[in-house]
Coordinates of C-alpha atoms and ligand atoms in Angstrom, one line a residue:
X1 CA 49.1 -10.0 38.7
X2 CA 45.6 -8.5 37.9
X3 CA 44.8 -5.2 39.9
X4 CA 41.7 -6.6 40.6
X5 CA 43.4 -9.6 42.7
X6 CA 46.6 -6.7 44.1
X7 CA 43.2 -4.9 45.6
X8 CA 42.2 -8.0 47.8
X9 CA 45.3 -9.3 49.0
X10 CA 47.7 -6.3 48.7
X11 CA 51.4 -6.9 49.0
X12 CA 52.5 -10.1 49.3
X13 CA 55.1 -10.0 51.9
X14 CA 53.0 -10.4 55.0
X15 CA 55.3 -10.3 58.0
X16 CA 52.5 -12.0 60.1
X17 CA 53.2 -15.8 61.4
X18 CA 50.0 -16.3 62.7
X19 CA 48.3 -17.0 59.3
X20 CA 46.0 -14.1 60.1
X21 CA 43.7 -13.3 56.5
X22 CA 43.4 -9.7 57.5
X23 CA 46.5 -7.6 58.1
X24 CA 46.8 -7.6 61.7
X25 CA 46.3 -3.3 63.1
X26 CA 50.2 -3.0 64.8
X27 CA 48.4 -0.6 67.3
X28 CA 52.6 0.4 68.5
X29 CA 54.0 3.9 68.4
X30 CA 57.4 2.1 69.1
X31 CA 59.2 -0.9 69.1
X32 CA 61.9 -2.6 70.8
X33 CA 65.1 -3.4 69.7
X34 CA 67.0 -6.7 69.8
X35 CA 70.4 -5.6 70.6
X36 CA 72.0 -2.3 70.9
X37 CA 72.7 -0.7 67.2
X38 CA 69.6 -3.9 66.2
X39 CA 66.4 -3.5 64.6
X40 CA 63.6 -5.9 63.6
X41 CA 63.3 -3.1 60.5
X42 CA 60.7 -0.9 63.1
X43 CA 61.6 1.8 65.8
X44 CA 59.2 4.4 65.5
X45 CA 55.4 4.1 64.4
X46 CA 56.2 8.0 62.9
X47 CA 58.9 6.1 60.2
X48 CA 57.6 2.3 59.8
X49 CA 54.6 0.6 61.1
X50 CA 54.0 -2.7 59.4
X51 CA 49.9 -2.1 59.1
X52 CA 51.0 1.3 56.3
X53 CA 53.3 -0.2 55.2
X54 CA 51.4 -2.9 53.7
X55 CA 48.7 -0.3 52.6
X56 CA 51.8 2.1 50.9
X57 CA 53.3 -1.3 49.2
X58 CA 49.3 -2.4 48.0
X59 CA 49.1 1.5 46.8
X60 CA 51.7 1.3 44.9
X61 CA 51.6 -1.8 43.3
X62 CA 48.4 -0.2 42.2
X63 CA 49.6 2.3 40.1
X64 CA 52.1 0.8 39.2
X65 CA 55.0 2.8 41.3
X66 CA 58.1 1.3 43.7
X67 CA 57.2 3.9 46.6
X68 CA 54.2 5.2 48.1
X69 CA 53.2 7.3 51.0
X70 CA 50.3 7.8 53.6
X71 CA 49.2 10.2 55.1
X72 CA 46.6 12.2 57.4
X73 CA 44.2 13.4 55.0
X74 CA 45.3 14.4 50.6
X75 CA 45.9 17.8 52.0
X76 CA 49.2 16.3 54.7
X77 CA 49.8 14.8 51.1
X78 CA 49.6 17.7 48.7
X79 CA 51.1 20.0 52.0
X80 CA 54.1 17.8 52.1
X81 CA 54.6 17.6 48.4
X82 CA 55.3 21.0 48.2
X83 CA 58.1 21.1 50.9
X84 CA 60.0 19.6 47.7
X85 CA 60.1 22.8 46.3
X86 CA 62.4 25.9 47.6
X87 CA 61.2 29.5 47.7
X88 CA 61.7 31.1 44.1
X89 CA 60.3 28.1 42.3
X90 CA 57.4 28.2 39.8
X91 CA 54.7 25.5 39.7
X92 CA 51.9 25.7 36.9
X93 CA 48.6 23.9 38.2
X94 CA 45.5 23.2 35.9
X95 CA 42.8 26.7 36.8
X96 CA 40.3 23.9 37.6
X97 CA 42.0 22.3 40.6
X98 CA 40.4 20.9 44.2
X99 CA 40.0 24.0 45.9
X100 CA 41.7 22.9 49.1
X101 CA 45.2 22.9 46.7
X102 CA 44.1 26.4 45.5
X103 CA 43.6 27.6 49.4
X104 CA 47.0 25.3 50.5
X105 CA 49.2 27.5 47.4
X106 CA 47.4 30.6 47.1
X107 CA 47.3 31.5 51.0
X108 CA 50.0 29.3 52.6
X109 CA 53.2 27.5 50.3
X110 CA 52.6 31.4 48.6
X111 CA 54.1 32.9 51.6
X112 CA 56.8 30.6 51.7
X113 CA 58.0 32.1 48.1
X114 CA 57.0 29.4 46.0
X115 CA 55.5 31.0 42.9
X116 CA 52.3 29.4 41.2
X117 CA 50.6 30.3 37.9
X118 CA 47.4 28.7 36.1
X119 CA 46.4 27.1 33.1
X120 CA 43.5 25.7 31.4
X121 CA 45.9 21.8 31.3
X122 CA 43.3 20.6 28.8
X123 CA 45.8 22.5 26.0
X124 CA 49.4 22.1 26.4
X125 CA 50.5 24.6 24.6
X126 CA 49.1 26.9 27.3
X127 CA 51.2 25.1 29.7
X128 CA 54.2 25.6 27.4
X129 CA 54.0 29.5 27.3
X130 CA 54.2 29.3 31.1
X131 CA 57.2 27.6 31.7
X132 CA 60.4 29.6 32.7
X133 CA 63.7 28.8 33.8
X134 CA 62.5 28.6 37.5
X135 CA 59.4 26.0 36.7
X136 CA 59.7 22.9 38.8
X137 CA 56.8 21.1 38.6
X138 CA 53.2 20.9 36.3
X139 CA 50.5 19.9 39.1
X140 CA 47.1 18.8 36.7
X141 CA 44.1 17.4 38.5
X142 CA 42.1 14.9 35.4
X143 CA 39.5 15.1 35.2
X144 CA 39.3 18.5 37.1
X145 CA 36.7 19.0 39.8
X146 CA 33.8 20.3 38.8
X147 CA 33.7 21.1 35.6
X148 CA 35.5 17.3 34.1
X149 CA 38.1 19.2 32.1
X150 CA 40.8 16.5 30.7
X151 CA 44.3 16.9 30.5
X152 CA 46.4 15.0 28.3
X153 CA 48.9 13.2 30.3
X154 CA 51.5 11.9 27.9
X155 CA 51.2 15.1 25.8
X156 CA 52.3 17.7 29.1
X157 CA 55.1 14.8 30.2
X158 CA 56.3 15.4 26.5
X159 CA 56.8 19.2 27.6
X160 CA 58.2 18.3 31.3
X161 CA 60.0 15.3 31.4
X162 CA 63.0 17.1 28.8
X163 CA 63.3 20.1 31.0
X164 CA 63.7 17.9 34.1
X165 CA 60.0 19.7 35.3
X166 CA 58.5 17.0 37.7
X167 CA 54.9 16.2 36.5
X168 CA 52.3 15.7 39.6
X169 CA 48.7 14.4 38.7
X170 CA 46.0 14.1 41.5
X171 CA 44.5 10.6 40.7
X172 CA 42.0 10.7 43.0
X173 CA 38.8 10.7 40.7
X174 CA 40.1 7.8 38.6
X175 CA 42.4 6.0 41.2
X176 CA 44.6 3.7 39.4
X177 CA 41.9 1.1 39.0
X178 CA 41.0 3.3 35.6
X179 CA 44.2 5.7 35.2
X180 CA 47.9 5.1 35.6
X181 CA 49.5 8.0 35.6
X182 CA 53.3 6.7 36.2
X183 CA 52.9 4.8 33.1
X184 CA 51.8 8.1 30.8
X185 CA 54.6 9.8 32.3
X186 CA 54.0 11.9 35.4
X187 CA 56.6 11.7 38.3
X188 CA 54.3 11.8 41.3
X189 CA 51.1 10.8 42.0
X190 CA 48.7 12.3 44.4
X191 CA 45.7 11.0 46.2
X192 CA 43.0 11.9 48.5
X193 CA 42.8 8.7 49.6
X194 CA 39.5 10.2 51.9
X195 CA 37.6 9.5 48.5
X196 CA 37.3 6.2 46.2
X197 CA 40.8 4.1 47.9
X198 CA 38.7 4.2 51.3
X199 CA 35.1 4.3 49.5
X200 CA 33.1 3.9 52.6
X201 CA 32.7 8.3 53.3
X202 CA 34.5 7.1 56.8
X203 CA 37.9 7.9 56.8
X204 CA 40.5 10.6 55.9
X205 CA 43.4 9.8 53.9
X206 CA 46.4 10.9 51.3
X207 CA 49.0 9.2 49.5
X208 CA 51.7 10.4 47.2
X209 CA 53.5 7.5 44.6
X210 CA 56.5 7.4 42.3
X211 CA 58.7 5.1 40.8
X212 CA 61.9 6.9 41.2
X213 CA 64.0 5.5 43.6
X214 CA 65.5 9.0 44.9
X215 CA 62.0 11.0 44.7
X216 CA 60.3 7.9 46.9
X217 CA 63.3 8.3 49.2
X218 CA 63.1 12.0 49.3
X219 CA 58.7 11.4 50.1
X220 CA 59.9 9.1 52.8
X221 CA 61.6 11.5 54.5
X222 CA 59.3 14.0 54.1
X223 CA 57.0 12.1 56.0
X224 CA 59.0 11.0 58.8
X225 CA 59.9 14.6 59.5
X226 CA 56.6 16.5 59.1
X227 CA 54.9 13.6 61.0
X228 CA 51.4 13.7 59.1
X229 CA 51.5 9.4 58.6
X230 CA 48.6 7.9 58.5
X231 CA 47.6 5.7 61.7
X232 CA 47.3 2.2 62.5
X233 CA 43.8 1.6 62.2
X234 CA 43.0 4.4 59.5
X235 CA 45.8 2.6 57.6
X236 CA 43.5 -0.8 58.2
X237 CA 40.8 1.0 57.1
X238 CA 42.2 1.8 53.6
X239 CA 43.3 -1.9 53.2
X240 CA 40.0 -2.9 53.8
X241 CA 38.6 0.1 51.4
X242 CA 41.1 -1.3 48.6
X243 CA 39.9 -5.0 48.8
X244 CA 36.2 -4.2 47.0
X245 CA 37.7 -1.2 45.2
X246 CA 37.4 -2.8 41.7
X247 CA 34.0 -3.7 42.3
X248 CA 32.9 -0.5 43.1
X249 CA 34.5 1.8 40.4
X250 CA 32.9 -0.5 37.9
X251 CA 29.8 -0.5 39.6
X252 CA 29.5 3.3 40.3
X253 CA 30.6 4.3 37.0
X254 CA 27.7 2.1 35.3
X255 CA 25.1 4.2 38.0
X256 CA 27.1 7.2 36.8
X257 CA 26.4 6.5 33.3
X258 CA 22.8 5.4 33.8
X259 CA 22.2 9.0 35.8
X260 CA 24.1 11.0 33.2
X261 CA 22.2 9.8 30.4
X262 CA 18.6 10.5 32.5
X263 CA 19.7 14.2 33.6
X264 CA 20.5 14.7 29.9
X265 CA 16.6 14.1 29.7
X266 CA 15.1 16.3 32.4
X267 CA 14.1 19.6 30.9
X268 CA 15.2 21.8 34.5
X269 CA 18.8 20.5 33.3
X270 CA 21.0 22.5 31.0
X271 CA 24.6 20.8 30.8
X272 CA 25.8 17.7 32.1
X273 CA 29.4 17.4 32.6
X274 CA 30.6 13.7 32.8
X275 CA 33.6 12.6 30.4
X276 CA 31.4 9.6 29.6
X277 CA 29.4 11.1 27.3
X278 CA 30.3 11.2 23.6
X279 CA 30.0 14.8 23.4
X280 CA 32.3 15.7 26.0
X281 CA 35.0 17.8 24.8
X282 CA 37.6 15.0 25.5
X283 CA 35.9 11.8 25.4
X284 CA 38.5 10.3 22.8
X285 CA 41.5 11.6 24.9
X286 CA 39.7 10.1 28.1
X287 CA 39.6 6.8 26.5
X288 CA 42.5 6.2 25.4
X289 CA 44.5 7.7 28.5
X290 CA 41.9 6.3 31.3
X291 CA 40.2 2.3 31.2
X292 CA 37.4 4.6 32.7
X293 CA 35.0 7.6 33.1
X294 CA 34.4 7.6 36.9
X295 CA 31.4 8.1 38.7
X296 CA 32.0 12.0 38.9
X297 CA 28.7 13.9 36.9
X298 CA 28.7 18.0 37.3
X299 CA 25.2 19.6 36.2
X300 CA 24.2 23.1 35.8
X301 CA 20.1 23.7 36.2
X302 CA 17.9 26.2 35.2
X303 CA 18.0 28.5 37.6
X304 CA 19.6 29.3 41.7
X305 CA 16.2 28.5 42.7
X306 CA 15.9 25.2 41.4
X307 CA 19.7 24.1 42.5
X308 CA 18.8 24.8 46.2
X309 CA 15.5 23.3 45.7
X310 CA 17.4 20.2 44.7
X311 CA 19.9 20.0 47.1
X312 CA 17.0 20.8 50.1
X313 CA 14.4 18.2 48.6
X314 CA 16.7 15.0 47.9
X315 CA 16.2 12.5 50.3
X316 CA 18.4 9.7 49.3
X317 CA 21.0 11.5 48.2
X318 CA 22.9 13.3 50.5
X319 CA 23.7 17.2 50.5
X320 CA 27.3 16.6 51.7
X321 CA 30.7 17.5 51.4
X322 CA 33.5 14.5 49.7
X323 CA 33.2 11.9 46.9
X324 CA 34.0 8.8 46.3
X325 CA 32.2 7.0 48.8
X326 CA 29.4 4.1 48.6
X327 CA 26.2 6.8 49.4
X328 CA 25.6 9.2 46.5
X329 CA 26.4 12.6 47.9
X330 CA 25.6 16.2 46.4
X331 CA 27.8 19.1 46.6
X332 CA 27.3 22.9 45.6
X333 CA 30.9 23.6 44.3
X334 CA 30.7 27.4 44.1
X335 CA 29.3 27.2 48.3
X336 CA 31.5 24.2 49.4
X337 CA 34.8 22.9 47.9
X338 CA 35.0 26.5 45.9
X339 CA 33.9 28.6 48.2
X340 CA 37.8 30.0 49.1
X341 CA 37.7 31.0 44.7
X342 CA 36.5 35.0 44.1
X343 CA 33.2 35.3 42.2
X344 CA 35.6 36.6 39.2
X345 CA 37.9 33.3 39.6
X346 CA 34.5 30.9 40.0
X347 CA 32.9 32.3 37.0
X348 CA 35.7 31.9 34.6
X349 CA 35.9 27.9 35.5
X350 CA 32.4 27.7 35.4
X351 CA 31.5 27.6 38.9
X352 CA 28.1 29.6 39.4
X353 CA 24.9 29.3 41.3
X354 CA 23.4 26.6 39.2
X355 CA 26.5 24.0 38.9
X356 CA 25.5 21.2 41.4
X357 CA 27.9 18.3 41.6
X358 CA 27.4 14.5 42.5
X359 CA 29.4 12.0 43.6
X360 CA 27.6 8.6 42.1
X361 CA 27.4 5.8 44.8
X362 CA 26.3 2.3 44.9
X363 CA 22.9 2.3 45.9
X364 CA 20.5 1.0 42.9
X365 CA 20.4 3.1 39.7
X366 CA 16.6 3.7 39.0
X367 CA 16.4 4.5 43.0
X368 CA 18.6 7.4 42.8
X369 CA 17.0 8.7 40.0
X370 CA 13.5 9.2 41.5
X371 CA 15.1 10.8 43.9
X372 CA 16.3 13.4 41.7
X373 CA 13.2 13.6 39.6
X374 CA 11.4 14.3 42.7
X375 CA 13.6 17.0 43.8
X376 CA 14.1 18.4 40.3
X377 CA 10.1 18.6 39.5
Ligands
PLP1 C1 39.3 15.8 48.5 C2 40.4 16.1 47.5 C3 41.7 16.5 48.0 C4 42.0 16.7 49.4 O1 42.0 15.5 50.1 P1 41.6 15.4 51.7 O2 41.7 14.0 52.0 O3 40.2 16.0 51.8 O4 42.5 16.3 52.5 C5 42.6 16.7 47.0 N1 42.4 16.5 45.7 C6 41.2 16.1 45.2 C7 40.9 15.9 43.8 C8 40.1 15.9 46.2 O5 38.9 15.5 45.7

């Protein structure tokens, strides 16, 4: 089946006999049992709830995995991801990750004696030279966040799968609607399901995928026992989120493209980072990994002054934390998601005072760009 039709109606096995259209919120923390040692295949909302379990089964027909996961927010993802791992082991992670994973291995899962070390992902022989005999995992992010770096996902699986390394990509950017990770090779998949899977800049949510039967099993249990699933209605909320999710990636990615091209124009701007243009450093390897650029444009401006000039004049666009959603938002990386990085750590990926990021949303093309020729003039 198409993904565009898995988006609207999700998993096929409803368990509803009432006929209803949308999947019914099973607003239950428990359930009751038939007969003693009986079960209708739901105790506990905590383990099963029939209303995420139709999102984790629509997730992961998505990207083409057997098991998927929600949970609270990508961070209850990405948080219980790493209770995988035992204290001595060594995960590489691209330099340019979300800076909530930085904060989550640097300051906590650090503690805990898991060992992390970074690399610019975009070269795999720099992941290569990392690896030791106590490397358990590669954790890339493509493209990264700000700064659109790419990493070659079949090329790094070449390295890991042979050493039995488990390779983690965060999908949230692309989602699978434009990247498949499973099918290039990686073993999980991660997802801030807050961002594009919801699209609406109303919800929080996480997911992790594989199609390994004893990883999914293993992520299963994870969640049961660190009790970060995702509720009822937010799970509802996702479901509905998915249904116009092909619409919108296309749809943002063409405003995306229409605003990249403009900025390119405007002489306040200096670089424009968005994998859709030909000149970005890994265009080719973006199209042919990914069906798909995104709707994710980083820009650097002249000057400090203009880039809180911009972010204090827009009107339209919003000066707001997140991505993904339907509203165009604008972020300053090196104040918002970056700001747990040192100036020393932010300068060498690129984050400074004039790098401004936007998420691209639906609104109509040519009205978002007078907004930003009005705050960039
Ligand atoms: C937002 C984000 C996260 C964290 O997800 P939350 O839902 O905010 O907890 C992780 N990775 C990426 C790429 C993100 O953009």
């Amino acid at each position: 089946m198409n993904q565009k039709t898995i988006c609207i109606h999700g998993c096929k096995e409803k368990k509803d006999l009432t006929g209803s259209v949308s999947v019914p919120i099973y607003q239950s923390a428990t359930f009751a049992h038939p007969a003693v040692g009986k079960s209708t295949g739901y105790d506990y909302s905590r383990q099963q709830n029939p209303t995420r379990e139709h999102l984790e089964c629509t997730v992961a027909a998505l990207e083409g995995g057997s098991h998927a996961v929600a949970f609270t927010s990508g961070m209850a993802a990405i948080t219980a991801l790493m209770e995988l791992f035992q204290p001595g082991d060594h995960i590489i992670a691209s330099e340019d990750l979300y800076g909530g994973s930085i904060r989550l291995f640097e300051q906590i899962n650090k503690k805990n004696g898991l060992r992390f070390s970074y690399a610019d992902t975009s070269d795999a022989t720099k992941i290569e030279a990392l690896i030791t005999k106590d490397t358990k995992a590669v954790f890339i992010e493509t493209p990264s966040n700000p700064t659109m770096i790419v990493t070659d996902i079949k090329a790094v699986s070449e390295l890991t799968k042979p050493r039995g390394i488990l390779l983690i990509v965060d999908n949230t950017f692309l989602t699978p609607y434009f990247q498949k990770p499973l099918q290039l090779g990686a073993d999980i998949i991660v997802h801030s399901g807050t961002k594009y899977l919801c699209g609406h800049n109303d919800t929080l949510a996480g997911f992790l995928v594989t199609e390994d039967q004893k990883l999914g099993e293993k992520l299963r249990h994870l969640l049961m026992s660190l009790g970060s699933c995702l509720s009822p209605f937010d799970s509802w909320l996702l479901i509905r989120g998915i249904k116009t999710l092909a619409i919108r990636m296309e749809k943002q990615q063409e405003n995306a493209i229409a605003i990249a091209h403009w900025l390119k124009t405007h002489p306040k701007v200096k670089k424009v980072y968005y994998a859709g243009l030909s000149e970005h450093p890994s265009y080719e390897i973006s199209s042919t990994q990914a069906s798909g650029f995104g709707s994710m444009i980083s820009f650097t401006v002249d000057s400090e002054a203009t880039a809180v000039q911009v972010l204090e004049k827009v009107e339209l666009i919003l000066y707001a934390e997140s991505l993904g959603g339907v509203e165009t938002l604008i972020t300053y990386p090196m104040l918002q998601t970056h700001a747990d990085l040192t100036k020393e750590e932010r300068d060498a990926r690129g984050i400074n005072e004039t790098l401004l990021r936007l998420s691209v949303g639906l609104e109509f093309a040519e009205d978002l760009i007078s907004d930003l020729k009005q705050a960039l003039d």
